[in-house]
Amino acid sequence: MDSSLKYANGESDVRSKIPSEVLKILTLKLSLPEHLDDVCVRQLKGALTNEVYECSWIESTEYCDNRDANEKFDVKQKPQDKTNQRKVVLVRIYGNGVDNFFDREDEIQTFEAMSKAGHGPRLLARFSTGRIEEFLHARTLTAKDLRDPDVSARIAVKLREFHQLPIPGEREARIWKRLMDWLREALSMCTDEHIVEFNVKILGSEIEDLKVRSSEFKSRIGFCHNDLQYGNIMMDDKDGSLTIIDYEYATYNPVSYDIANHFCEMAANYHSDTPHLLDFSKYPDVQERQRFIRAYLGSPDMDISQSRVDKLSSEVDFYEMPSHIHWALWGLISHYVNGIDFDYLEYARQRLNKYYILKQHQACSTE
C-alpha cells in the first residue's frame, strides 16, 4: 500500500541504498555515468510496502542538493548544457514480508500487462530485490484532490476504464480467498495478546458471513486496483489526464469493492505528522458518493437512472466492511514483517473498530 510519494528529508547517503546490481543495469542499459557524483538519488517518502527512489542524471556534470521536500525537483544545468535531457527512472526495492500479501510474479505479470495495454509506467528492468520503472512526469494526487468534484469525476471514469481492462486471470471475486489467506498469516504471526485484542480467531466467521451475504448482490466482476488511495493516482496538470499506478494488490473483484475501498481512503492523509491515523468523518457523504457513482456509470451526456445509482450504492455500502477487514489484517501482518516507520498496529485497530461499528449499525437498521 504505497501512499503519495514525496522526497524524503535527512538522507545522509541514499546512494548507498541502491544495490550494486541496479547501478550495473543502469550503466549497461541506460548510460548511467561512471562517476556517481554526477547522479542524483532521492528516496521518496510515503511508501508503506516498498522503498522507492528517484534516480536521475544527464550526460553533463550536475549537482544534487538538499532542497525542501515539497519543492519540485529539477536538476540545474550550466548554460552550455541546455540541450541535454535529464534521464529519470524509478527504482523500487521490495519491502520485507511482501510475499505474505501477494505473489510477486503475479504482480509483475500484471505490471507488464498494464504496460502493454498503455496504462501506467513501463517496466525497464528487473533485479533480484526489485525493479526499475519508467518515471512518469506527473504529480501524485493529494488527499484534498479527492474531494474536488471535477477530479473525483475523472477518477470515476478512469476507474471504470481500469475495470474493463482484459487482464489475464479468472474473472471471479478474489477478496474472500485473500482475506482467509491473510487471516492464516496473521494467526501464525500474532502474539497471544494481539490475537485476543484484535479478535483474530473469530475473524474467519466474520469473513464467511460477509461472503454469504455478498451473494445477494450478483456484483459485476472487473479487474480491480484494490488500493486506490490518492498516492496511487497521478495527474498531468497540463491536460488533466490521470494514470493509476502500483498494482501490488490488483486482481479480479467486485467493482463495488474497489469503489468502497476508494471511499475509505478518503479518511486518510499519509503526509500528516500522524499518517497512521484515520478521520472517518471525512468518509464521503451520500451526495458525494452518489455523484462519484453516477460519473462511474456513464458520461454527463447519459441519463443514468436513480435506480442504477441506488443499486450500485447499496453494494458499495456493503463492501466497505470487507475493505476494513482487509486492511486491518494487512496492518497486523505488516507490524511483524515490515520495518517501515508506520504504526501498523494502530492502523489495524482503527480499521477493525470501524468494521464492528458498521456491523452494529447494519444490525440495528434491519431490526
Coordinates of C-alpha atoms in Angstrom, one line a residue:
M1 CA 0.0 0.0 0.0
D2 CA 2.0 2.9 -1.3
S3 CA 0.8 6.3 -0.4
S4 CA 1.7 9.5 -2.3
L5 CA 5.4 9.8 -2.7
K6 CA 7.5 12.9 -1.9
Y7 CA 11.1 13.5 -1.4
A8 CA 12.4 12.3 2.0
N9 CA 14.5 14.7 4.1
G10 CA 17.5 13.9 6.1
E11 CA 19.0 11.1 4.0
S12 CA 22.7 11.1 4.6
D13 CA 23.7 8.9 1.7
V14 CA 20.9 7.4 -0.2
R15 CA 23.2 6.3 -3.0
S16 CA 24.5 3.6 -0.7
K17 CA 20.9 2.1 -0.5
I18 CA 20.8 1.4 -4.2
P19 CA 22.1 -2.2 -4.8
S20 CA 25.2 -2.5 -6.9
E21 CA 23.3 -4.7 -9.4
V22 CA 21.0 -1.8 -10.1
L23 CA 23.8 0.5 -10.8
K24 CA 25.3 -2.1 -13.2
I25 CA 21.9 -2.4 -15.0
L26 CA 21.6 1.3 -15.3
T27 CA 25.1 1.7 -16.6
L28 CA 24.7 -1.1 -19.2
K29 CA 21.2 -0.3 -20.4
L30 CA 20.6 3.4 -19.7
S31 CA 24.0 5.0 -19.9
L32 CA 24.4 5.8 -16.2
P33 CA 27.5 8.0 -15.7
E34 CA 30.5 6.2 -14.3
H35 CA 31.0 8.9 -11.7
L36 CA 28.3 8.6 -9.1
D37 CA 28.8 12.2 -8.1
D38 CA 27.0 13.1 -11.3
V39 CA 23.9 11.0 -10.3
C40 CA 21.1 12.3 -8.1
V41 CA 19.4 9.7 -6.0
R42 CA 16.5 10.7 -3.8
Q43 CA 14.4 8.4 -1.6
L44 CA 10.7 9.1 -1.9
K45 CA 8.8 9.1 1.4
G46 CA 5.3 7.8 2.0
A47 CA 5.8 4.3 0.6
L48 CA 4.3 1.7 3.1
T49 CA 5.2 -1.5 1.2
N50 CA 8.4 -0.8 -0.7
E51 CA 11.4 1.6 -0.7
V52 CA 11.2 3.8 -3.7
Y53 CA 14.0 6.0 -5.1
E54 CA 14.2 8.6 -7.9
C55 CA 17.4 8.2 -9.8
S56 CA 18.3 11.0 -12.3
W57 CA 21.3 12.1 -14.3
I58 CA 22.3 13.9 -17.5
E59 CA 25.4 13.5 -19.6
S60 CA 27.0 16.6 -18.2
T61 CA 28.1 17.2 -14.6
E62 CA 25.1 18.2 -12.5
Y63 CA 24.5 18.6 -8.8
C64 CA 22.1 17.3 -6.3
D65 CA 21.3 19.5 -3.3
N66 CA 19.0 19.1 -0.2
R67 CA 16.2 21.4 -1.1
D68 CA 12.7 21.4 0.5
A69 CA 10.9 18.1 0.4
N70 CA 7.8 19.7 -1.3
E71 CA 9.7 21.6 -3.9
K72 CA 9.6 20.3 -7.4
F73 CA 12.9 18.7 -8.3
D74 CA 14.6 20.0 -11.4
V75 CA 18.3 19.4 -12.0
K76 CA 20.1 22.7 -12.7
Q77 CA 22.1 22.9 -15.9
K78 CA 25.0 25.0 -16.9
P79 CA 24.2 27.5 -19.8
Q80 CA 26.1 25.4 -22.3
D81 CA 24.2 22.2 -21.3
K82 CA 20.7 23.5 -22.0
T83 CA 20.2 21.0 -24.8
N84 CA 20.9 18.0 -22.6
Q85 CA 17.9 16.0 -21.4
R86 CA 17.7 14.7 -17.9
K87 CA 17.1 11.0 -17.6
V88 CA 15.0 9.9 -14.7
V89 CA 14.0 6.4 -13.5
L90 CA 12.2 5.0 -10.5
V91 CA 14.0 2.3 -8.5
R92 CA 11.6 0.2 -6.4
I93 CA 13.2 -2.1 -3.8
Y94 CA 10.7 -4.6 -2.4
G95 CA 9.9 -4.3 1.3
N96 CA 10.3 -7.1 3.7
G97 CA 7.4 -9.5 4.0
V98 CA 5.6 -8.6 0.9
D99 CA 5.3 -12.2 -0.1
N100 CA 2.9 -12.6 2.8
F101 CA 0.4 -10.4 0.9
F102 CA 0.7 -11.3 -2.8
D103 CA 2.7 -13.3 -5.3
R104 CA 5.4 -11.0 -6.7
E105 CA 5.5 -12.9 -10.0
D106 CA 1.7 -12.3 -10.4
E107 CA 2.2 -8.6 -9.7
I108 CA 5.0 -8.4 -12.3
Q109 CA 2.8 -10.0 -14.9
T110 CA 0.0 -7.6 -14.1
F111 CA 2.5 -4.7 -14.3
E112 CA 3.7 -5.9 -17.8
A113 CA 0.1 -6.5 -19.0
M114 CA -0.9 -3.0 -17.9
S115 CA 2.1 -1.5 -19.6
K116 CA 1.3 -3.3 -22.9
A117 CA -2.3 -2.0 -22.6
G118 CA -0.9 1.5 -22.4
H119 CA -1.5 2.1 -18.7
G120 CA 0.9 3.1 -16.1
P121 CA 4.8 3.2 -16.3
R122 CA 6.9 0.9 -18.4
L123 CA 8.9 -1.8 -16.8
L124 CA 12.6 -1.1 -17.7
A125 CA 14.4 -3.8 -15.9
R126 CA 14.2 -6.3 -13.0
F127 CA 16.7 -7.2 -10.4
S128 CA 16.8 -9.7 -7.5
T129 CA 15.1 -7.5 -4.9
G130 CA 13.1 -5.1 -7.0
R131 CA 12.6 -3.4 -10.4
I132 CA 13.4 -0.3 -12.4
E133 CA 10.4 1.6 -13.8
E134 CA 9.7 4.5 -16.2
F135 CA 9.4 7.7 -14.3
L136 CA 6.1 9.4 -15.0
H137 CA 6.4 13.2 -15.3
A138 CA 3.1 13.9 -13.4
R139 CA 2.2 14.6 -9.9
T140 CA 0.5 12.3 -7.4
L141 CA -2.8 13.5 -6.2
T142 CA -3.3 14.7 -2.6
A143 CA -6.0 13.9 -0.1
K144 CA -7.6 17.3 -0.9
D145 CA -7.7 16.4 -4.6
L146 CA -10.1 13.5 -4.0
R147 CA -12.7 15.9 -2.7
D148 CA -12.6 18.1 -5.8
P149 CA -15.8 17.2 -7.7
D150 CA -14.1 17.6 -11.1
V151 CA -11.1 15.4 -10.2
S152 CA -13.4 12.9 -8.4
A153 CA -15.5 12.5 -11.6
R154 CA -12.3 11.9 -13.7
I155 CA -11.2 9.3 -11.2
A156 CA -14.6 7.6 -11.5
V157 CA -14.3 7.5 -15.3
K158 CA -10.7 6.2 -15.1
L159 CA -11.6 3.5 -12.6
R160 CA -14.4 2.3 -14.9
E161 CA -11.9 2.1 -17.7
F162 CA -9.5 0.2 -15.4
H163 CA -12.2 -2.3 -14.5
Q164 CA -12.8 -3.1 -18.2
L165 CA -9.1 -4.0 -18.9
P166 CA -8.7 -7.5 -20.4
I167 CA -6.1 -8.6 -17.9
P168 CA -5.4 -12.4 -17.9
G169 CA -7.0 -14.3 -15.0
E170 CA -10.1 -15.9 -13.7
R171 CA -13.0 -13.4 -13.6
E172 CA -14.2 -14.2 -10.1
A173 CA -14.1 -12.4 -6.7
R174 CA -10.7 -12.9 -5.1
I175 CA -11.3 -10.9 -2.0
W176 CA -12.7 -13.8 0.1
K177 CA -9.7 -16.1 -0.6
R178 CA -7.3 -13.3 0.1
L179 CA -8.9 -12.4 3.4
M180 CA -8.8 -16.1 4.5
D181 CA -5.1 -16.4 3.4
W182 CA -4.2 -13.3 5.3
L183 CA -6.1 -14.4 8.3
R184 CA -4.0 -17.6 8.4
E185 CA -0.8 -15.5 8.1
A186 CA -2.0 -13.3 11.0
L187 CA -2.8 -16.3 13.2
S188 CA 0.7 -17.7 12.6
M189 CA 2.4 -14.5 13.5
C190 CA 0.4 -12.7 16.2
T191 CA 1.2 -12.9 19.8
D192 CA -1.5 -14.2 22.1
E193 CA -2.0 -10.7 23.3
H194 CA -2.7 -9.4 19.8
I195 CA -4.9 -12.4 18.9
V196 CA -7.1 -11.6 21.9
E197 CA -7.1 -7.8 21.4
F198 CA -8.0 -8.0 17.7
N199 CA -10.4 -11.0 18.0
V200 CA -8.3 -12.7 15.3
K201 CA -9.8 -16.1 16.0
I202 CA -13.3 -15.0 15.2
L203 CA -12.5 -13.1 12.1
G204 CA -12.9 -16.2 10.0
S205 CA -16.6 -16.4 10.8
E206 CA -16.9 -12.7 10.1
I207 CA -15.4 -13.2 6.6
E208 CA -17.5 -16.2 5.9
D209 CA -20.7 -14.3 6.9
L210 CA -19.8 -11.4 4.6
K211 CA -19.1 -13.8 1.7
V212 CA -22.5 -15.4 2.1
R213 CA -24.2 -12.0 2.2
S214 CA -22.3 -10.8 -0.9
S215 CA -24.1 -13.4 -3.0
E216 CA -27.3 -11.4 -2.7
F217 CA -25.8 -8.6 -4.9
K218 CA -24.7 -10.6 -8.0
S219 CA -22.0 -7.9 -8.3
R220 CA -20.2 -7.2 -11.6
I221 CA -16.7 -8.5 -11.6
G222 CA -13.8 -6.5 -13.1
F223 CA -10.1 -6.1 -12.8
C224 CA -9.8 -4.0 -9.6
H225 CA -6.9 -2.0 -8.2
N226 CA -7.9 -2.7 -4.6
D227 CA -5.7 0.1 -3.2
L228 CA -7.0 3.2 -4.9
Q229 CA -5.8 5.9 -2.5
Y230 CA -4.6 9.3 -3.6
G231 CA -1.0 8.4 -3.9
N232 CA -1.7 5.7 -6.5
I233 CA -3.2 8.2 -8.9
M234 CA -1.1 10.6 -10.9
M235 CA -2.3 13.6 -12.9
D236 CA -0.8 15.5 -15.7
D237 CA -1.6 19.1 -14.8
K238 CA -1.2 20.2 -18.5
D239 CA -4.1 18.1 -19.8
G240 CA -5.7 16.8 -16.6
S241 CA -5.2 13.1 -17.7
L242 CA -5.0 10.5 -14.9
T243 CA -2.8 7.4 -14.6
I244 CA -3.4 4.7 -12.0
I245 CA -0.2 3.2 -10.7
D246 CA 1.1 0.5 -8.3
Y247 CA -0.7 -2.8 -8.9
E248 CA 0.6 -4.9 -6.0
Y249 CA -2.9 -5.7 -4.8
A250 CA -4.7 -5.6 -8.1
T251 CA -6.8 -8.6 -9.1
Y252 CA -10.3 -9.5 -10.1
N253 CA -13.0 -8.5 -7.6
P254 CA -16.5 -6.9 -7.5
V255 CA -16.1 -3.4 -8.9
S256 CA -18.2 -2.2 -6.0
Y257 CA -15.5 -3.4 -3.6
D258 CA -12.9 -1.2 -5.4
I259 CA -15.2 1.8 -5.2
A260 CA -15.8 1.2 -1.5
N261 CA -12.1 0.9 -0.8
H262 CA -11.5 4.2 -2.7
F263 CA -14.1 5.9 -0.4
C264 CA -12.4 4.5 2.7
E265 CA -9.1 6.0 1.6
M266 CA -10.7 9.5 1.8
A267 CA -10.3 9.2 5.6
A268 CA -6.5 9.0 5.3
N269 CA -3.8 11.6 5.0
Y270 CA -0.5 9.8 4.7
H271 CA 1.5 13.0 4.7
S272 CA 0.4 14.3 8.0
D273 CA 2.6 14.0 11.2
T274 CA 0.4 11.0 12.1
P275 CA 0.0 9.2 8.8
H276 CA -1.5 6.1 10.5
L277 CA -4.5 8.0 11.9
L278 CA -7.7 7.9 10.0
D279 CA -10.5 10.5 10.2
F280 CA -13.7 8.7 9.3
S281 CA -15.7 11.9 9.4
K282 CA -14.1 12.5 6.0
Y283 CA -15.7 9.5 4.5
P284 CA -17.8 10.9 1.7
D285 CA -21.5 11.6 2.4
V286 CA -24.4 10.2 0.4
Q287 CA -24.4 13.0 -2.1
E288 CA -20.7 12.8 -2.7
R289 CA -20.8 9.0 -3.1
Q290 CA -23.7 9.1 -5.5
R291 CA -22.0 11.8 -7.6
F292 CA -19.0 9.6 -8.0
I293 CA -21.1 6.5 -8.8
R294 CA -23.1 8.4 -11.3
A295 CA -19.9 9.5 -13.1
Y296 CA -18.7 5.9 -12.9
L297 CA -21.8 4.6 -14.5
G298 CA -21.8 6.9 -17.5
S299 CA -20.9 10.3 -19.0
P300 CA -22.5 13.6 -18.3
D301 CA -24.4 13.2 -21.6
M302 CA -26.0 9.9 -20.5
D303 CA -29.2 9.7 -18.5
I304 CA -28.3 7.4 -15.6
S305 CA -31.4 6.2 -13.7
Q306 CA -31.5 6.7 -10.0
S307 CA -32.3 3.0 -9.6
R308 CA -29.0 2.1 -11.1
V309 CA -27.2 4.6 -8.9
D310 CA -29.0 3.2 -5.8
K311 CA -28.2 -0.4 -6.7
L312 CA -24.5 0.2 -7.0
S313 CA -24.6 2.4 -3.9
S314 CA -26.0 -0.3 -1.8
E315 CA -23.3 -2.7 -3.0
V316 CA -20.6 -0.1 -2.2
D317 CA -22.0 0.4 1.3
F318 CA -21.8 -3.3 1.9
Y319 CA -18.2 -3.7 0.6
E320 CA -16.9 -1.1 2.9
M321 CA -16.9 -3.8 5.6
P322 CA -14.6 -6.3 3.9
S323 CA -12.3 -3.4 3.0
H324 CA -11.8 -2.6 6.7
I325 CA -11.0 -6.3 7.5
H326 CA -8.6 -6.4 4.5
W327 CA -6.5 -3.5 5.7
A328 CA -6.8 -4.5 9.4
L329 CA -5.2 -7.8 8.6
W330 CA -2.6 -6.0 6.4
G331 CA -1.7 -3.8 9.3
L332 CA -1.4 -6.8 11.7
I333 CA 0.9 -8.7 9.4
S334 CA 2.9 -5.7 8.5
H335 CA 3.6 -5.0 12.2
Y336 CA 5.6 -8.2 12.3
V337 CA 7.3 -8.2 8.9
N338 CA 7.8 -4.6 7.7
G339 CA 10.4 -2.2 9.2
I340 CA 8.9 1.0 7.6
D341 CA 8.2 3.8 10.2
F342 CA 4.5 3.5 10.4
D343 CA 2.2 2.5 13.3
Y344 CA 0.7 -0.6 11.6
L345 CA -1.0 -1.8 14.8
E346 CA -2.9 1.4 15.4
Y347 CA -3.9 1.5 11.8
A348 CA -5.2 -2.1 12.0
R349 CA -7.0 -1.2 15.3
Q350 CA -8.9 1.7 13.6
R351 CA -9.9 -0.3 10.6
L352 CA -11.2 -3.2 12.7
N353 CA -13.1 -0.9 15.1
K354 CA -14.8 0.8 12.1
Y355 CA -15.8 -2.7 10.8
Y356 CA -17.6 -3.5 14.0
I357 CA -19.3 -0.1 14.1
L358 CA -20.6 -0.7 10.6
K359 CA -21.7 -4.2 11.5
Q360 CA -23.6 -2.9 14.5
H361 CA -25.2 -0.1 12.5
Q362 CA -26.4 -2.5 9.9
A363 CA -27.8 -4.9 12.5
C364 CA -29.7 -2.0 14.1
S365 CA -31.1 -0.8 10.7
T366 CA -32.5 -4.3 9.9
E367 CA -34.3 -4.7 13.3

